[in-house]
PDB file of C-alpha atoms in Angstrom:
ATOM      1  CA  UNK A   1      78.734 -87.004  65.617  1.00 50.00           C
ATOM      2  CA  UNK A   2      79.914 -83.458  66.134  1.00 54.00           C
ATOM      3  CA  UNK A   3      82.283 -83.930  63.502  1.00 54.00           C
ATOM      4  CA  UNK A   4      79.085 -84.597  60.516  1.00 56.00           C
ATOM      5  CA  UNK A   5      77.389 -81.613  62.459  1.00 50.00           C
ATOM      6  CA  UNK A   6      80.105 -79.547  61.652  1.00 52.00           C
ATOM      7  CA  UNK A   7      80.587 -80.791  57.965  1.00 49.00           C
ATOM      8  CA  UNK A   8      77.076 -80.201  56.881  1.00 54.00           C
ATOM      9  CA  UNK A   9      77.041 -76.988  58.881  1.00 50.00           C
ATOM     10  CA  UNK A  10      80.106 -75.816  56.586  1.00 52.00           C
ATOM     11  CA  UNK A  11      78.759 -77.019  53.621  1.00 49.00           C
ATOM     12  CA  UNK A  12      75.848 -75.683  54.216  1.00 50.00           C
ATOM     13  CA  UNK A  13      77.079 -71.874  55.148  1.00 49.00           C
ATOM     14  CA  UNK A  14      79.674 -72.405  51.798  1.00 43.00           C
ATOM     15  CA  UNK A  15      76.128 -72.854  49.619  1.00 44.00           C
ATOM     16  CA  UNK A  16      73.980 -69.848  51.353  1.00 46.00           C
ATOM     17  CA  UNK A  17      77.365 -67.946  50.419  1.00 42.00           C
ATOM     18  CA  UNK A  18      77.779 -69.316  47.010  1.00 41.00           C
ATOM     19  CA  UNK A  19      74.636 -69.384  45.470  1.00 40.00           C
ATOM     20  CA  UNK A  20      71.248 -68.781  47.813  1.00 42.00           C
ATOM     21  CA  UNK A  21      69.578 -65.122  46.734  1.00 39.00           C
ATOM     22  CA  UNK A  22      66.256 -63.483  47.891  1.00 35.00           C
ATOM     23  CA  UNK A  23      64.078 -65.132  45.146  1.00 38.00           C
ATOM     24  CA  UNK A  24      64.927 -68.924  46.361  1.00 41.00           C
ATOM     25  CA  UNK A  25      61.860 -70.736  46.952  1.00 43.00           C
ATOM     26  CA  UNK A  26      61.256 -72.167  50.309  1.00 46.00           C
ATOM     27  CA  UNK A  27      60.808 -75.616  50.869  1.00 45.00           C
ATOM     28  CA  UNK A  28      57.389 -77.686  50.447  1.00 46.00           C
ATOM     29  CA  UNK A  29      56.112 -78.388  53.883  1.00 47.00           C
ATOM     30  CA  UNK A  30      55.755 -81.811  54.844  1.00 62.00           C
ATOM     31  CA  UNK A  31      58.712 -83.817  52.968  1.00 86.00           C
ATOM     32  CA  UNK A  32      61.329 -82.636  55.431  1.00 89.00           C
ATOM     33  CA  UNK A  33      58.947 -83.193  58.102  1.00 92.00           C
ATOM     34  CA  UNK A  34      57.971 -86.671  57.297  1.00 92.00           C
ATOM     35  CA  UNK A  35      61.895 -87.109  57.168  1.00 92.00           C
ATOM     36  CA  UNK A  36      62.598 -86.228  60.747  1.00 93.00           C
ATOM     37  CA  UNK A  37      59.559 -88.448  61.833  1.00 94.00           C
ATOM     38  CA  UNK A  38      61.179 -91.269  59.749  1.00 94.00           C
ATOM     39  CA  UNK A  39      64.339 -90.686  61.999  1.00 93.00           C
ATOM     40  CA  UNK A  40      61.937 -90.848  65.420  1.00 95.00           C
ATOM     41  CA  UNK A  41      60.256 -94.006  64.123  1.00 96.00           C
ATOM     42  CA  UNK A  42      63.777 -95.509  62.760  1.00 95.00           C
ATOM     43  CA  UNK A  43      64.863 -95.090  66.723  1.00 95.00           C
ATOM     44  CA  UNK A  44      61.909 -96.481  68.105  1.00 96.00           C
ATOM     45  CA  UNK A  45      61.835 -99.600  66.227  1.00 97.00           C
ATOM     46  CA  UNK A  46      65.859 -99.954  66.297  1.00 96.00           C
ATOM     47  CA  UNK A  47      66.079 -99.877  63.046  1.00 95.00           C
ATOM     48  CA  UNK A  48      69.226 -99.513  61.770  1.00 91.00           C
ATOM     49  CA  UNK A  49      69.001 -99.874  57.918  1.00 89.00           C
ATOM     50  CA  UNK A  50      66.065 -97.203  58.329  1.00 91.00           C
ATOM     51  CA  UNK A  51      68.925 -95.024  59.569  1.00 90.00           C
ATOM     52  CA  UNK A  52      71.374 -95.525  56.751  1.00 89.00           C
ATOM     53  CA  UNK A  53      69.051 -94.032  54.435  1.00 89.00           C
ATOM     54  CA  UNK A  54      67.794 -91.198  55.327  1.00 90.00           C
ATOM     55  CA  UNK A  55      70.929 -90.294  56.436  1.00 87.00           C
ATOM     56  CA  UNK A  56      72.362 -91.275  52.985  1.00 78.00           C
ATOM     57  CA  UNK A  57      75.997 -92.007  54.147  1.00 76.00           C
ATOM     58  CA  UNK A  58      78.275 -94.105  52.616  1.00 76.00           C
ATOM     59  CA  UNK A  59      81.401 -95.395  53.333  1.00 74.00           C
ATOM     60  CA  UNK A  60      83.875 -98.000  55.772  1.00 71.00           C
ATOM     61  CA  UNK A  61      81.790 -98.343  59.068  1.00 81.00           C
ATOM     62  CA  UNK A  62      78.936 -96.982  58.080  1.00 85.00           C
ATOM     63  CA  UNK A  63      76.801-100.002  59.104  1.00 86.00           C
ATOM     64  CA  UNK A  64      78.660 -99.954  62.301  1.00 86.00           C
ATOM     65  CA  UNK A  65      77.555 -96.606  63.160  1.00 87.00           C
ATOM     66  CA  UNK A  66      73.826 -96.915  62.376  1.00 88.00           C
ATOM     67  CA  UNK A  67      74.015 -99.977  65.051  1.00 89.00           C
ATOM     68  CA  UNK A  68      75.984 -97.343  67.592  1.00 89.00           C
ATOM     69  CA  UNK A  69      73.283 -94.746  67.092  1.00 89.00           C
ATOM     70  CA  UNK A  70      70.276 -97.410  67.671  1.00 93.00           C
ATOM     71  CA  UNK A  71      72.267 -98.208  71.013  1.00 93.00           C
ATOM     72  CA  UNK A  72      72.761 -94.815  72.037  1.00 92.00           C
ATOM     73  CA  UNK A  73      69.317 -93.672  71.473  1.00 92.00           C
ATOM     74  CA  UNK A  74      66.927 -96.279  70.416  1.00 94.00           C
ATOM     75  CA  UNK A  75      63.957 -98.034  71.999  1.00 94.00           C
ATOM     76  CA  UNK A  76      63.247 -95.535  73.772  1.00 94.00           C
ATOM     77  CA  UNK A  77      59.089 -95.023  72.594  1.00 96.00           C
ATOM     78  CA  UNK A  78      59.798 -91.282  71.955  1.00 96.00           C
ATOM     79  CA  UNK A  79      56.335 -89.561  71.549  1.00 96.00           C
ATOM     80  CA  UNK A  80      57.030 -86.059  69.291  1.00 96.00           C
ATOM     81  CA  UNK A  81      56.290 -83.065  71.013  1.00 96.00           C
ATOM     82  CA  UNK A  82      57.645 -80.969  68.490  1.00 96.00           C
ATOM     83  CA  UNK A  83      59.304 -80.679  65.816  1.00 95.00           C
ATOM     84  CA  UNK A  84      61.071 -77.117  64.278  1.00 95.00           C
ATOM     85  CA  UNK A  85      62.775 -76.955  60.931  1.00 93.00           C
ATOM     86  CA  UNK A  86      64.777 -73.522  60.117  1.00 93.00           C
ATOM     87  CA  UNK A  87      66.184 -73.092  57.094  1.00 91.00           C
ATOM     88  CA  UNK A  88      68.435 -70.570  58.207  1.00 81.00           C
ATOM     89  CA  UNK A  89      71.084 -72.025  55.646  1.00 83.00           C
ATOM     90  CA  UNK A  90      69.231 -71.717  52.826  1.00 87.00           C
ATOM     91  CA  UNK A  91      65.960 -73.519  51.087  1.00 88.00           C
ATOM     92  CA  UNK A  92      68.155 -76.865  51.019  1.00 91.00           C
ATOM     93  CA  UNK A  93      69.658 -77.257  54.461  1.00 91.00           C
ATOM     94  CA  UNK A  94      68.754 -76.319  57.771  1.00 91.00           C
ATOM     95  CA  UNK A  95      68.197 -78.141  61.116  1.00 92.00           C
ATOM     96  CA  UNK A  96      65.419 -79.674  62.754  1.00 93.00           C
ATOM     97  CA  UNK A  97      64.801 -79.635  66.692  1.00 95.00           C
ATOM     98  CA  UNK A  98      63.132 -82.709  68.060  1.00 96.00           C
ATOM     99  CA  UNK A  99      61.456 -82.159  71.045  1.00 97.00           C
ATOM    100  CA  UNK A 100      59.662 -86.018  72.648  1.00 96.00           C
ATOM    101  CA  UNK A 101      59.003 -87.606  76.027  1.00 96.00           C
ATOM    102  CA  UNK A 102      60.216 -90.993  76.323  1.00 95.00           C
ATOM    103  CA  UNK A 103      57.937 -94.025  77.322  1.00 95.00           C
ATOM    104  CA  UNK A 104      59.257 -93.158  81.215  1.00 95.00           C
ATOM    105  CA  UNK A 105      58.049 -89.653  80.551  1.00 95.00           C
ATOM    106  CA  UNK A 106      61.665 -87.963  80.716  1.00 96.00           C
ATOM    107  CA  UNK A 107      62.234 -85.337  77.996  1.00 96.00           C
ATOM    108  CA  UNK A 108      64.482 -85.523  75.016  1.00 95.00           C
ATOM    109  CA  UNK A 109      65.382 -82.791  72.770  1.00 96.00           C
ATOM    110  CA  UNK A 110      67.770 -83.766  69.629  1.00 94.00           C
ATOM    111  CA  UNK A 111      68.825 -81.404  66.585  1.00 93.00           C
ATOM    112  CA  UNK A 112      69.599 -82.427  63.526  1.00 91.00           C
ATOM    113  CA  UNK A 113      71.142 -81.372  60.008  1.00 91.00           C
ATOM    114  CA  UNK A 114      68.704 -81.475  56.849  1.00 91.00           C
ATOM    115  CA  UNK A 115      69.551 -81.199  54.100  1.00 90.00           C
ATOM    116  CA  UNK A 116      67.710 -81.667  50.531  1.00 90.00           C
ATOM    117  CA  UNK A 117      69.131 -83.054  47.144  1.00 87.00           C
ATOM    118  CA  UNK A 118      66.845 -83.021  44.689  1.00 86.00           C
ATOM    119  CA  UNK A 119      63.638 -84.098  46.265  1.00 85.00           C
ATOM    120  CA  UNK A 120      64.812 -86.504  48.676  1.00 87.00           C
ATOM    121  CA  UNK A 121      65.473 -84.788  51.934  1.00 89.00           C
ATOM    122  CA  UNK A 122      68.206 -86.184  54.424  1.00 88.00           C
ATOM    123  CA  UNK A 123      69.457 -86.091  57.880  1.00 88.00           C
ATOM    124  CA  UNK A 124      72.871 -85.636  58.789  1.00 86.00           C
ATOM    125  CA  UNK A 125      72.246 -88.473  61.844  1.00 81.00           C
ATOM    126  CA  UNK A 126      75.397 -90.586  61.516  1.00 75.00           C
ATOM    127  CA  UNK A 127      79.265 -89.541  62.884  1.00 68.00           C
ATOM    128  CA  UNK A 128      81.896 -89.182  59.955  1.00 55.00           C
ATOM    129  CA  UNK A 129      84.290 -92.085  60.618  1.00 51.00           C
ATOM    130  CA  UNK A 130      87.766 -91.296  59.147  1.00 53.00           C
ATOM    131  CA  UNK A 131      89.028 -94.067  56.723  1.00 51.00           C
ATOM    132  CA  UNK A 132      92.274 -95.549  58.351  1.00 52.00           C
ATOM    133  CA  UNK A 133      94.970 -96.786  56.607  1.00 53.00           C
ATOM    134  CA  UNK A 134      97.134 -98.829  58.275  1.00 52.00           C
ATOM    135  CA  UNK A 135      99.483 -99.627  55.262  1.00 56.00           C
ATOM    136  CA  UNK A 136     100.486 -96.177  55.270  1.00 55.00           C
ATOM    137  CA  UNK A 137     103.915 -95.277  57.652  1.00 57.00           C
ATOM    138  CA  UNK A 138     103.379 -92.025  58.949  1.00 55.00           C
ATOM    139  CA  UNK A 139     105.932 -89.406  58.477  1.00 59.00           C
ATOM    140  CA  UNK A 140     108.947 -89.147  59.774  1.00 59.00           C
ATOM    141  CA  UNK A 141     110.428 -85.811  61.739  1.00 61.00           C
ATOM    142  CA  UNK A 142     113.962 -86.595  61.335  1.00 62.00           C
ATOM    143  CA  UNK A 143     116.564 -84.498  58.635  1.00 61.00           C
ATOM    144  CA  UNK A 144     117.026 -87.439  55.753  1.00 60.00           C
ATOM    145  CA  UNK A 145     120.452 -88.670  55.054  1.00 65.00           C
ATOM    146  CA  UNK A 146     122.572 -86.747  52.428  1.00 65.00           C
ATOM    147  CA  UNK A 147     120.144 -83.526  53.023  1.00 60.00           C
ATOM    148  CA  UNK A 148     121.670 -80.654  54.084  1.00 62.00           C
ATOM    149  CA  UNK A 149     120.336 -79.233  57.625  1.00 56.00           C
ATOM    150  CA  UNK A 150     119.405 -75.192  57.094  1.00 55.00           C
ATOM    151  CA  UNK A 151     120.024 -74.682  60.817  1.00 54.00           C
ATOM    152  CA  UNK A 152     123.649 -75.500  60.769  1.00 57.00           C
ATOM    153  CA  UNK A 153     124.758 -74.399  57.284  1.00 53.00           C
ATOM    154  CA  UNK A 154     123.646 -70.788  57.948  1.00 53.00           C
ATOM    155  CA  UNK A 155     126.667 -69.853  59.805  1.00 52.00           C
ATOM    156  CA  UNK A 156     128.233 -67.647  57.225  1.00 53.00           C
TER     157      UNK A 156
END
């Protein structure tokens, strides 16, 4: 999960470099909202296809990590306390903090990635699972035969 954190985060500070000047126009109020809330209600319920899009990921495993995120932190009956959305990365990402008491009244606090394309607002919620390729052989560290090895022909 750290990993998609730190991918949006990037991308994110790569756009506010590129592109985001004092006349952008801040976000509508309520969309991005009613996104987060999605992702509280999507965890109550255990909904895992709920998950999938508003995060918007696609990919191997995908599926498999929606399911892992419902286990983690689903079912819980979260009841919002808060919620905070900076857009400190510009007026198309930012991160919203979460702040609910669970249905045994213990406190949970959760931030998340946001991030807008177009008009449909999403959460960076899911972990990036690396493809793997087991066909591939990984590289070898060994001098190929026939090549000529730089540490002993430099004696002259």
């Amino acid at each position: 999960m750290k990993s998609r954190f730190i991918v949006g985060v990037t991308l994110a500070t790569l756009l506010a470099l590129t592109g985001c000047g004092s006349d952008d126009v801040k976000p509508k109020a309520g969309s991005d909202r009613k996104a987060v809330e999605a992702y509280v209600a999507a965890l109550n319920e255990r909904d895992a296809n709920a998950l999938l899009k508003l995060d918007g990921a696609r990919g191997p495993g995908v599926e498999r990590d929606a399911q892992k995120a419902i286990d983690e932190k689903g079912g819980r009956g979260l009841e919002v306390e808060g919620i905070r959305i900076d857009y400190d990365l510009g007026p198309d990402t930012g991160s919203a903090l979460i702040t609910a008491k669970d249905s045994k009244g213990a406190d949970y606090r959760e931030r998340l990635t946001i991030t807008r394309d177009g008009k449909q607002w999403h959460l960076v919620i899911l972990p990036v699972s690396p493809p793997h390729d087991s066909s591939k052989t990984p590289a070898g560290t060994t001098v190929p035969s026939g090549a000529v090895d730089a540490s002993k022909s430099a004696s002259g």
